Amino acid sequence: MKHISSNLCACATAALLAAALGSCDNKKFRVSGAITEAKDSVLYFENMSLDGPVTVDSVKLDGDGTFSFSQKAPEAPEFYRLRIAGQIINLSIDSTETVTVKAAYPTMATAYTVEGSPECEVIKELALKQIDLLGRVIAIERNGNISFDLTRDSIARVVEAYKHDVKMNYIFKAPMRPSSYFALFQTLGNRLIFNPRESEDDIKAFAAVATSWDTYHPNSVRGENLHNIAIQGMRNVRIVRNQMAAQAVEAGKVHEANLIDISLLDNQGHTRRLTDLTGKVVLLDFHVFGSEGSTKRIMQMREIYNKYHARGLEIYQVSLDPDEHFWKTQTAALPWISVRDPQGLQSKNLALYNVSSLPTFFLIDRSNTLQKRDAQIKDLDAELQALLN
């Protein structure tokens, strides 16, 4: 009898343990609320994985816009977003939270409320700061009354002020928080605002968050990834310094040629330097042939080239496409200079020319002096006529 009782106790203990483990596995978080003014729109709930956004659920909204998503609770802080078309609300989830979001389309990205998560509120602050930064940079780029050099310097000052604010008031203040991790990966156009490949100060920001995540979230995938980025960045300090020195040398060429030189291989394998085009009016174009609208834009450039080439216009087009074979196929029949930057979107040429979105172009006069960028040009034909006369 005693033996049977012991067996029953053991079975009961095992059952309770299995139930407890099952209960842990079934822990979930919930994101719910309402997005009004969006009837029949599809609201996507996406996980911002290390490989990019992954849709985990979606719903077609009714007239009242209510929604509710539920997923397995993460073991460490994880990042998600609500999205309708290009309108995005970023969220951070830590364990079994219940987060409530309310907004109206199409202003949901900037005019939403979030309850149930202090971290999501901080992420909203950072997202709004990022949107404001982008607006100020665009305003500077479109100011046709200032020179290219002043435009570049003004943008650099605005971005540095933003980074200082975020580092001091968010990242260094509380590096263990998900919002600090989120801040590290904010972008301006196609470029990271904090880039450990280019800046020793930015490496320090990554290292601070990496160290905290190693402590507060040990063995998490994101923590390990952050740690690896920081370690690699510190190992590359010497390389970064060399690159900065090289950029300083190139910047010195501005005094001679009044622009920063670019030297890349064209689609025939020949080295083509931008400064070799002295005596011509040059349209310096940064382009991605694999992007939407590329064909239409190339047709427009053909019209410009055919109209003005005989009078001294040359196009120096820099491709940022990752696939070299695809680029060569796309440019085989183009009459202008086509070069490719193998660094792609991480190109230092994009950084030196303050390119925050693609495609974009600049106009250079016959003396190799950079005159204007596309955002400062209202009438391209009028600008070309003036430079070619």
Coordinates of N, CA and C in Angstrom, one line a residue, residues 125-354:
E125 N 8.6 58.3 -28.3 CA 9.4 59.5 -28.2 C 10.6 59.5 -29.3
L126 N 11.3 58.4 -29.3 CA 12.4 58.2 -30.2 C 12.0 58.2 -31.7
A127 N 10.9 57.6 -32.0 CA 10.3 57.5 -33.3 C 10.0 58.9 -33.8
L128 N 9.3 59.7 -32.9 CA 8.9 61.1 -33.3 C 10.2 62.0 -33.5
K129 N 11.2 61.8 -32.6 CA 12.4 62.5 -32.8 C 13.1 62.2 -34.1
Q130 N 13.1 60.9 -34.5 CA 13.6 60.5 -35.8 C 12.9 61.1 -37.0
I131 N 11.6 61.1 -36.9 CA 10.8 61.8 -38.0 C 11.1 63.2 -38.1
D132 N 11.2 63.9 -36.9 CA 11.5 65.3 -36.9 C 12.9 65.6 -37.5
L133 N 13.9 64.7 -37.2 CA 15.2 64.8 -37.8 C 15.2 64.7 -39.3
L134 N 14.4 63.7 -39.8 CA 14.3 63.5 -41.2 C 13.7 64.8 -41.9
G135 N 12.7 65.4 -41.2 CA 12.1 66.6 -41.8 C 13.0 67.7 -41.8
R136 N 13.9 67.9 -40.8 CA 14.8 69.0 -40.8 C 15.9 68.8 -41.9
V137 N 16.4 67.5 -42.0 CA 17.4 67.3 -43.1 C 16.8 67.5 -44.5
I138 N 15.6 67.1 -44.7 CA 15.0 67.4 -46.0 C 14.8 68.9 -46.3
A139 N 14.5 69.6 -45.2 CA 14.3 71.1 -45.4 C 15.7 71.7 -45.7
I140 N 16.7 71.3 -45.1 CA 18.1 71.8 -45.5 C 18.4 71.4 -46.9
E141 N 18.2 70.2 -47.3 CA 18.5 69.8 -48.7 C 17.8 70.6 -49.7
R142 N 16.5 71.0 -49.4 CA 15.7 71.7 -50.4 C 15.9 73.2 -50.4
N143 N 16.7 73.7 -49.5 CA 17.0 75.1 -49.5 C 17.9 75.5 -50.6
G144 N 17.4 76.1 -51.6 CA 18.2 76.4 -52.8 C 19.0 77.6 -52.6
N145 N 19.0 78.3 -51.5 CA 19.7 79.5 -51.2 C 21.1 79.3 -50.6
I146 N 21.4 78.0 -50.3 CA 22.7 77.8 -49.6 C 23.5 76.9 -50.5
S147 N 24.8 77.0 -50.3 CA 25.8 76.2 -51.2 C 25.8 74.7 -50.7
F148 N 26.4 73.9 -51.6 CA 26.5 72.4 -51.2 C 27.3 72.2 -49.9
D149 N 28.4 72.9 -49.8 CA 29.2 72.8 -48.6 C 28.5 73.2 -47.4
L150 N 27.7 74.2 -47.4 CA 26.9 74.7 -46.3 C 25.8 73.7 -46.0
T151 N 25.2 73.1 -47.1 CA 24.2 72.1 -46.9 C 24.7 70.9 -46.2
R152 N 25.9 70.4 -46.6 CA 26.5 69.3 -46.0 C 26.9 69.5 -44.5
D153 N 27.5 70.7 -44.3 CA 27.9 71.0 -42.9 C 26.6 71.2 -42.0
S154 N 25.6 71.8 -42.5 CA 24.4 72.0 -41.7 C 23.7 70.6 -41.4
I155 N 23.7 69.7 -42.3 CA 23.1 68.4 -42.1 C 23.9 67.7 -41.0
A156 N 25.3 67.7 -41.2 CA 26.2 67.1 -40.2 C 25.9 67.6 -38.8
R157 N 25.8 68.9 -38.6 CA 25.5 69.5 -37.3 C 24.2 69.0 -36.7
V158 N 23.2 69.0 -37.5 CA 21.9 68.5 -37.1 C 21.9 67.1 -36.6
V159 N 22.5 66.2 -37.4 CA 22.6 64.8 -37.1 C 23.4 64.6 -35.8
E160 N 24.6 65.3 -35.7 CA 25.4 65.1 -34.5 C 24.7 65.6 -33.3
A161 N 23.9 66.7 -33.4 CA 23.1 67.1 -32.2 C 22.1 66.1 -31.8
Y162 N 21.5 65.5 -32.8 CA 20.5 64.4 -32.5 C 21.1 63.2 -31.8
K163 N 22.3 62.8 -32.3 CA 23.0 61.7 -31.7 C 23.4 62.0 -30.3
H164 N 23.9 63.2 -30.0 CA 24.3 63.6 -28.7 C 23.1 63.5 -27.7
D165 N 22.0 64.0 -28.2 CA 20.7 64.0 -27.4 C 20.3 62.6 -27.1
V166 N 20.3 61.7 -28.1 CA 19.9 60.3 -27.9 C 20.9 59.6 -27.0
K167 N 22.1 59.8 -27.2 CA 23.1 59.1 -26.4 C 23.1 59.5 -24.9
M168 N 23.0 60.8 -24.7 CA 23.0 61.3 -23.3 C 21.7 61.0 -22.6
N169 N 20.6 61.2 -23.2 CA 19.3 61.1 -22.6 C 18.6 59.7 -22.7
Y170 N 19.1 58.8 -23.5 CA 18.5 57.5 -23.6 C 19.5 56.4 -23.5
I171 N 20.5 56.3 -24.4 CA 21.4 55.2 -24.5 C 22.3 55.1 -23.2
F172 N 23.1 56.1 -22.9 CA 24.0 56.0 -21.8 C 23.2 56.1 -20.5
K173 N 22.1 56.7 -20.5 CA 21.3 56.9 -19.3 C 20.7 55.6 -18.8
A174 N 20.3 54.7 -19.7 CA 19.7 53.4 -19.4 C 20.0 52.4 -20.5
P175 N 21.2 52.0 -20.6 CA 21.6 51.1 -21.7 C 21.0 49.7 -21.7
M176 N 20.4 49.3 -20.6 CA 19.8 48.0 -20.5 C 18.4 48.0 -21.0
R177 N 17.8 49.1 -21.3 CA 16.4 49.2 -21.7 C 16.2 48.9 -23.2
P178 N 15.1 48.2 -23.6 CA 14.9 48.0 -25.0 C 14.9 49.2 -25.9
S179 N 14.4 50.3 -25.3 CA 14.4 51.6 -26.1 C 15.8 52.0 -26.5
S180 N 16.8 51.7 -25.7 CA 18.2 52.1 -26.0 C 18.7 51.2 -27.2
Y181 N 18.3 49.9 -27.1 CA 18.6 49.0 -28.3 C 17.9 49.6 -29.5
F182 N 16.7 49.9 -29.4 CA 15.9 50.5 -30.6 C 16.6 51.7 -31.2
A183 N 17.1 52.6 -30.3 CA 17.8 53.8 -30.7 C 19.0 53.5 -31.6
L184 N 19.7 52.5 -31.3 CA 21.0 52.2 -32.0 C 20.7 51.9 -33.5
F185 N 19.5 51.4 -33.8 CA 19.3 51.0 -35.1 C 18.3 51.9 -35.9
Q186 N 18.1 53.1 -35.4 CA 17.4 54.1 -36.2 C 18.1 54.5 -37.4
T187 N 17.4 54.8 -38.5 CA 18.0 55.2 -39.7 C 17.6 56.6 -40.2
L188 N 18.4 57.1 -41.1 CA 18.1 58.4 -41.8 C 18.2 58.0 -43.3
G189 N 17.1 57.8 -43.9 CA 17.0 57.3 -45.3 C 17.5 55.9 -45.3
N190 N 18.5 55.6 -46.0 CA 19.1 54.2 -46.1 C 20.3 54.0 -45.2
R191 N 20.6 55.0 -44.3 CA 21.8 54.9 -43.5 C 21.5 54.8 -42.0
L192 N 22.3 54.0 -41.3 CA 22.2 54.0 -39.8 C 22.6 55.4 -39.3
I193 N 21.9 55.9 -38.3 CA 22.3 57.2 -37.7 C 23.5 56.9 -36.8
F194 N 23.5 55.8 -36.0 CA 24.6 55.3 -35.3 C 25.3 54.2 -36.1
N195 N 26.5 54.4 -36.6 CA 27.1 53.5 -37.4 C 28.5 53.1 -36.9
P196 N 28.6 51.9 -36.3 CA 29.8 51.4 -35.7 C 30.9 51.1 -36.7
R197 N 30.6 51.1 -38.0 CA 31.6 50.9 -39.0 C 32.3 52.2 -39.4
E198 N 31.8 53.3 -39.0 CA 32.4 54.6 -39.4 C 32.8 55.5 -38.2
S199 N 32.2 55.3 -37.0 CA 32.5 56.2 -35.9 C 32.9 55.5 -34.6
E200 N 34.0 55.9 -34.1 CA 34.5 55.3 -32.8 C 33.5 55.7 -31.7
D201 N 32.9 56.9 -31.7 CA 32.0 57.2 -30.7 C 30.7 56.4 -30.7
D202 N 30.3 56.0 -32.0 CA 29.1 55.2 -32.1 C 29.4 53.7 -31.6
I203 N 30.7 53.3 -31.8 CA 31.1 52.0 -31.2 C 30.9 52.0 -29.7
K204 N 31.2 53.1 -29.1 CA 31.0 53.2 -27.6 C 29.6 53.0 -27.2
A205 N 28.7 53.6 -28.0 CA 27.3 53.5 -27.7 C 26.8 52.0 -27.9
F206 N 27.2 51.4 -28.9 CA 26.9 49.9 -29.1 C 27.5 49.1 -28.0
A207 N 28.7 49.4 -27.6 CA 29.4 48.6 -26.5 C 28.6 48.8 -25.2
A208 N 28.1 50.0 -24.9 CA 27.4 50.2 -23.6 C 26.2 49.4 -23.5
V209 N 25.4 49.4 -24.6 CA 24.2 48.6 -24.7 C 24.5 47.1 -24.7
A210 N 25.5 46.7 -25.4 CA 25.9 45.3 -25.5 C 26.3 44.8 -24.1
T211 N 27.0 45.6 -23.3 CA 27.5 45.1 -22.0 C 26.3 45.0 -21.1
S212 N 25.3 45.9 -21.1 CA 24.1 45.8 -20.3 C 23.3 44.6 -20.7
W213 N 23.1 44.4 -22.0 CA 22.3 43.3 -22.4 C 22.9 42.0 -22.0
D214 N 24.2 41.9 -22.0 CA 24.9 40.7 -21.6 C 24.6 40.4 -20.1
T215 N 24.4 41.5 -19.4 CA 24.1 41.3 -17.9 C 22.7 41.0 -17.6
Y216 N 21.8 41.8 -18.3 CA 20.3 41.7 -18.0 C 19.6 40.7 -18.8
H217 N 20.1 40.4 -20.0 CA 19.5 39.4 -20.9 C 20.5 38.4 -21.4
P218 N 21.2 37.7 -20.5 CA 22.2 36.8 -21.0 C 21.7 35.7 -21.9
N219 N 22.6 35.4 -22.9 CA 22.3 34.4 -23.9 C 21.1 34.7 -24.9
S220 N 20.6 35.9 -24.8 CA 19.6 36.3 -25.8 C 20.2 36.5 -27.2
V221 N 19.4 36.1 -28.2 CA 19.9 36.3 -29.6 C 20.3 37.7 -29.9
R222 N 19.4 38.6 -29.5 CA 19.7 40.0 -29.8 C 21.0 40.5 -29.0
G223 N 21.1 40.1 -27.8 CA 22.2 40.5 -26.9 C 23.5 40.0 -27.5
E224 N 23.5 38.7 -28.0 CA 24.7 38.2 -28.6 C 25.1 38.9 -29.9
N225 N 24.0 39.2 -30.7 CA 24.3 39.9 -31.9 C 24.9 41.3 -31.6
L226 N 24.3 42.0 -30.6 CA 24.8 43.3 -30.3 C 26.2 43.2 -29.8
H227 N 26.5 42.2 -28.9 CA 27.8 42.0 -28.4 C 28.8 41.8 -29.5
N228 N 28.4 41.0 -30.5 CA 29.3 40.7 -31.7 C 29.6 42.0 -32.5
I229 N 28.5 42.8 -32.7 CA 28.7 44.1 -33.4 C 29.7 45.0 -32.7
A230 N 29.5 45.1 -31.4 CA 30.4 45.9 -30.6 C 31.9 45.4 -30.6
I231 N 32.0 44.1 -30.4 CA 33.4 43.6 -30.4 C 34.0 43.8 -31.8
Q232 N 33.3 43.5 -32.9 CA 33.8 43.7 -34.2 C 34.2 45.1 -34.4
G233 N 33.3 46.0 -33.9 CA 33.5 47.5 -34.1 C 34.8 47.9 -33.4
M234 N 35.0 47.4 -32.2 CA 36.3 47.7 -31.5 C 37.5 47.2 -32.1
R235 N 37.4 46.0 -32.7 CA 38.5 45.4 -33.5 C 38.8 46.2 -34.7
N236 N 37.8 46.9 -35.2 CA 38.0 47.6 -36.5 C 38.3 49.1 -36.2
V237 N 38.6 49.5 -35.0 CA 38.9 50.9 -34.7 C 40.0 51.4 -35.6
R238 N 41.0 50.5 -35.7 CA 42.2 50.9 -36.5 C 41.8 51.1 -38.0
I239 N 40.9 50.2 -38.5 CA 40.5 50.3 -39.9 C 39.6 51.6 -40.0
V240 N 38.8 51.8 -39.1 CA 37.9 53.0 -39.1 C 38.8 54.3 -39.2
R241 N 39.8 54.3 -38.3 CA 40.7 55.5 -38.3 C 41.4 55.7 -39.6
N242 N 41.8 54.6 -40.2 CA 42.4 54.7 -41.6 C 41.5 55.2 -42.6
Q243 N 40.2 54.7 -42.5 CA 39.2 55.2 -43.5 C 39.0 56.7 -43.3
M244 N 38.9 57.1 -42.0 CA 38.7 58.5 -41.8 C 39.9 59.4 -42.3
A245 N 41.1 58.8 -42.2 CA 42.3 59.5 -42.7 C 42.2 59.6 -44.2
A246 N 41.8 58.5 -44.8 CA 41.6 58.5 -46.3 C 40.6 59.5 -46.7
Q247 N 39.5 59.6 -45.9 CA 38.5 60.6 -46.3 C 39.0 62.0 -46.1
A248 N 39.9 62.2 -45.1 CA 40.5 63.5 -44.9 C 41.3 63.9 -46.1
V249 N 42.0 62.9 -46.7 CA 42.8 63.1 -47.9 C 41.9 63.5 -49.1
E250 N 40.8 62.8 -49.2 CA 39.9 63.1 -50.3 C 39.3 64.5 -50.1
A251 N 39.0 64.8 -48.8 CA 38.4 66.1 -48.5 C 39.4 67.2 -48.9
G252 N 40.7 66.9 -48.8 CA 41.7 67.9 -49.3 C 41.6 68.1 -50.8
K253 N 41.1 67.2 -51.5 CA 41.0 67.4 -53.0 C 39.9 68.4 -53.3
V254 N 39.0 68.6 -52.3 CA 37.9 69.6 -52.5 C 38.5 71.0 -52.8
H255 N 39.6 71.3 -52.2 CA 40.3 72.6 -52.4 C 40.8 72.7 -53.8
E256 N 41.3 71.6 -54.4 CA 41.8 71.6 -55.7 C 40.7 71.6 -56.8
A257 N 39.8 70.6 -56.6 CA 38.8 70.4 -57.6 C 37.4 70.9 -57.2
N258 N 37.2 71.4 -56.0 CA 36.0 71.9 -55.5 C 34.9 70.9 -55.4
L259 N 35.3 69.6 -55.4 CA 34.3 68.5 -55.1 C 35.1 67.3 -54.6
I260 N 34.4 66.4 -54.0 CA 35.1 65.2 -53.5 C 35.1 64.2 -54.6
D261 N 36.3 63.7 -55.0 CA 36.5 62.8 -56.1 C 35.9 61.4 -55.9
I262 N 35.5 60.8 -56.9 CA 35.1 59.4 -56.9 C 35.8 58.7 -58.0
S263 N 36.4 57.5 -57.6 CA 37.1 56.7 -58.6 C 36.7 55.3 -58.5
L264 N 36.0 54.8 -59.5 CA 35.4 53.5 -59.5 C 35.5 52.8 -60.9
L265 N 35.4 51.5 -61.0 CA 35.4 50.8 -62.2 C 34.1 50.9 -63.0
D266 N 34.1 51.2 -64.3 CA 32.9 51.2 -65.1 C 32.5 49.8 -65.6
N267 N 31.5 49.7 -66.4 CA 30.9 48.4 -66.8 C 31.8 47.8 -67.8
Q268 N 32.9 48.4 -68.2 CA 33.9 47.8 -69.1 C 35.2 47.4 -68.4
G269 N 35.2 47.7 -67.1 CA 36.4 47.4 -66.3 C 37.4 48.4 -66.2
H270 N 37.1 49.6 -66.7 CA 38.1 50.7 -66.7 C 37.8 51.7 -65.5
T271 N 38.9 52.2 -64.9 CA 38.8 53.1 -63.8 C 38.3 54.5 -64.4
R272 N 37.3 55.0 -63.8 CA 36.7 56.3 -64.2 C 36.7 57.3 -63.0
R273 N 37.4 58.4 -63.1 CA 37.5 59.4 -62.0 C 36.6 60.5 -62.4
L274 N 35.9 61.0 -61.3 CA 34.9 62.1 -61.5 C 35.7 63.4 -61.9
T275 N 36.9 63.6 -61.3 CA 37.7 64.8 -61.6 C 38.3 64.8 -63.0
D276 N 38.3 63.7 -63.7 CA 38.8 63.7 -65.1 C 37.8 64.3 -66.0
L277 N 36.6 64.7 -65.5 CA 35.6 65.3 -66.4 C 35.6 66.8 -66.4
T278 N 36.7 67.4 -65.9 CA 36.9 68.9 -66.0 C 36.7 69.4 -67.4
G279 N 35.9 70.4 -67.5 CA 35.6 71.0 -68.8 C 34.2 70.6 -69.3
K280 N 33.6 69.6 -68.6 CA 32.2 69.2 -68.9 C 31.3 69.6 -67.8
V281 N 30.0 69.8 -68.1 CA 29.0 69.9 -67.1 C 28.6 68.4 -66.8
V282 N 28.6 68.1 -65.5 CA 28.4 66.7 -65.1 C 27.2 66.6 -64.2
L283 N 26.3 65.6 -64.5 CA 25.2 65.2 -63.7 C 25.7 63.9 -62.9
L284 N 26.1 64.1 -61.7 CA 26.5 63.0 -60.8 C 25.3 62.3 -60.2
D285 N 25.1 61.1 -60.6 CA 23.8 60.4 -60.2 C 24.1 59.2 -59.4
F286 N 23.4 59.0 -58.2 CA 23.5 57.8 -57.4 C 22.2 57.1 -57.6
H287 N 22.3 55.8 -58.0 CA 21.1 55.1 -58.5 C 21.2 53.6 -58.1
V288 N 20.0 53.0 -58.0 CA 19.9 51.5 -57.7 C 19.0 51.0 -58.8
F289 N 19.5 50.2 -59.7 CA 18.8 49.7 -60.9 C 17.7 48.7 -60.4
G290 N 17.9 48.1 -59.3 CA 17.0 47.1 -58.8 C 15.8 47.7 -58.1
S291 N 15.7 49.1 -58.0 CA 14.7 49.7 -57.2 C 13.4 50.0 -58.1
E292 N 12.3 50.2 -57.5 CA 11.1 50.5 -58.2 C 11.2 51.9 -58.9
G293 N 10.7 51.9 -60.1 CA 10.8 53.2 -60.9 C 12.1 53.4 -61.6
S294 N 13.0 52.5 -61.5 CA 14.3 52.7 -62.2 C 14.2 52.9 -63.7
T295 N 13.4 52.0 -64.3 CA 13.3 52.1 -65.8 C 12.8 53.4 -66.2
K296 N 11.7 54.0 -65.6 CA 11.2 55.3 -65.9 C 12.2 56.4 -65.8
R297 N 13.0 56.3 -64.7 CA 14.0 57.3 -64.4 C 15.1 57.3 -65.4
I298 N 15.5 56.1 -65.8 CA 16.6 56.0 -66.8 C 16.1 56.5 -68.2
M299 N 14.9 56.3 -68.5 CA 14.3 56.9 -69.8 C 14.4 58.4 -69.7
Q300 N 14.1 59.0 -68.6 CA 14.1 60.5 -68.4 C 15.5 61.0 -68.6
M301 N 16.5 60.2 -68.0 CA 17.9 60.6 -68.1 C 18.4 60.5 -69.5
R302 N 17.9 59.5 -70.3 CA 18.2 59.4 -71.7 C 17.8 60.6 -72.5
E303 N 16.6 61.1 -72.2 CA 16.1 62.4 -72.8 C 17.1 63.5 -72.5
I304 N 17.5 63.7 -71.3 CA 18.4 64.7 -70.8 C 19.7 64.6 -71.5
Y305 N 20.2 63.4 -71.5 CA 21.5 63.1 -72.2 C 21.5 63.4 -73.7
N306 N 20.5 62.9 -74.3 CA 20.4 63.2 -75.8 C 20.2 64.6 -76.1
K307 N 19.6 65.4 -75.2 CA 19.3 66.8 -75.5 C 20.5 67.7 -75.3
Y308 N 21.4 67.3 -74.3 CA 22.5 68.2 -73.9 C 23.9 67.6 -74.1
H309 N 24.0 66.4 -74.4 CA 25.4 65.8 -74.5 C 26.3 66.5 -75.5
A310 N 25.7 66.8 -76.6 CA 26.5 67.5 -77.7 C 27.0 68.9 -77.2
R311 N 26.3 69.5 -76.3 CA 26.7 70.8 -75.8 C 27.7 70.7 -74.6
G312 N 28.1 69.5 -74.2 CA 29.1 69.3 -73.1 C 28.6 68.7 -71.9
L313 N 27.4 68.1 -71.8 CA 26.9 67.4 -70.6 C 27.4 66.0 -70.6
E314 N 27.8 65.5 -69.4 CA 28.2 64.1 -69.2 C 27.5 63.6 -68.0
I315 N 27.1 62.4 -68.0 CA 26.4 61.8 -66.8 C 27.4 60.8 -66.2
Y316 N 27.7 60.9 -64.9 CA 28.5 60.0 -64.2 C 27.6 59.3 -63.2
Q317 N 27.2 58.1 -63.5 CA 26.2 57.4 -62.7 C 26.9 56.3 -61.8
V318 N 26.6 56.4 -60.5 CA 27.1 55.5 -59.6 C 26.0 54.5 -59.1
S319 N 26.2 53.3 -59.5 CA 25.2 52.3 -59.1 C 25.6 51.7 -57.7
L320 N 24.6 51.5 -56.9 CA 24.7 50.9 -55.5 C 24.1 49.5 -55.5
D321 N 23.9 48.9 -56.7 CA 23.3 47.5 -56.8 C 24.3 46.5 -56.2
P322 N 23.8 45.5 -55.4 CA 24.6 44.5 -54.9 C 25.0 43.4 -55.9
D323 N 24.2 43.2 -57.0 CA 24.5 42.2 -58.0 C 25.2 42.8 -59.2
E324 N 26.5 42.5 -59.3 CA 27.3 43.1 -60.4 C 26.9 42.7 -61.8
H325 N 26.5 41.4 -61.9 CA 26.1 40.9 -63.2 C 24.8 41.6 -63.6
F326 N 23.8 41.8 -62.7 CA 22.6 42.5 -63.0 C 22.9 43.9 -63.4
W327 N 23.8 44.6 -62.7 CA 24.1 46.0 -63.0 C 24.7 46.1 -64.4
K328 N 25.6 45.2 -64.8 CA 26.2 45.2 -66.1 C 25.2 45.0 -67.2
T329 N 24.2 44.1 -66.9 CA 23.2 43.9 -67.9 C 22.3 45.1 -68.1
Q330 N 22.0 45.8 -67.0 CA 21.2 47.0 -67.1 C 21.8 48.2 -67.7
T331 N 23.2 48.2 -67.7 CA 23.9 49.4 -68.2 C 24.6 49.2 -69.5
A332 N 24.5 48.0 -70.1 CA 25.2 47.6 -71.3 C 24.9 48.6 -72.4
A333 N 23.7 49.1 -72.5 CA 23.3 49.9 -73.7 C 23.3 51.4 -73.3
L334 N 23.7 51.8 -72.1 CA 23.6 53.2 -71.7 C 24.8 53.9 -72.3
P335 N 24.6 55.1 -72.8 CA 25.7 55.9 -73.4 C 26.6 56.7 -72.5
W336 N 26.2 56.8 -71.3 CA 27.0 57.6 -70.3 C 27.9 56.8 -69.5
I337 N 28.7 57.4 -68.6 CA 29.6 56.7 -67.7 C 28.8 56.0 -66.6
S338 N 29.0 54.7 -66.6 CA 28.3 53.8 -65.6 C 29.3 53.1 -64.7
V339 N 29.4 53.5 -63.4 CA 30.3 52.8 -62.5 C 29.5 52.2 -61.4
R340 N 30.1 51.3 -60.7 CA 29.4 50.6 -59.6 C 30.3 50.7 -58.3
D341 N 29.6 51.0 -57.2 CA 30.3 51.0 -55.9 C 30.0 49.7 -55.2
P342 N 31.0 48.8 -55.0 CA 30.8 47.5 -54.4 C 30.4 47.6 -53.0
Q343 N 30.6 48.7 -52.3 CA 30.2 48.9 -50.9 C 28.7 49.0 -50.8
G344 N 28.0 49.2 -51.9 CA 26.6 49.3 -51.8 C 26.1 50.5 -50.9
L345 N 25.1 50.2 -50.1 CA 24.5 51.2 -49.3 C 25.4 51.6 -48.1
Q346 N 26.5 50.9 -47.9 CA 27.4 51.3 -46.9 C 28.6 52.1 -47.5
S347 N 28.4 52.5 -48.7 CA 29.5 53.3 -49.4 C 29.9 54.5 -48.7
K348 N 31.2 54.8 -48.6 CA 31.6 56.0 -48.0 C 31.3 57.2 -48.9
N349 N 31.1 56.9 -50.2 CA 30.8 58.0 -51.1 C 29.4 58.6 -50.7
L350 N 28.5 57.7 -50.3 CA 27.2 58.2 -49.9 C 27.3 59.1 -48.7
A351 N 28.2 58.7 -47.7 CA 28.4 59.5 -46.5 C 29.0 60.8 -46.9
L352 N 30.0 60.8 -47.7 CA 30.7 62.0 -48.1 C 29.8 63.0 -48.8
Y353 N 28.9 62.5 -49.6 CA 28.0 63.4 -50.3 C 26.6 63.6 -49.6
N354 N 26.6 63.1 -48.3 CA 25.4 63.3 -47.5 C 24.1 62.8 -48.2

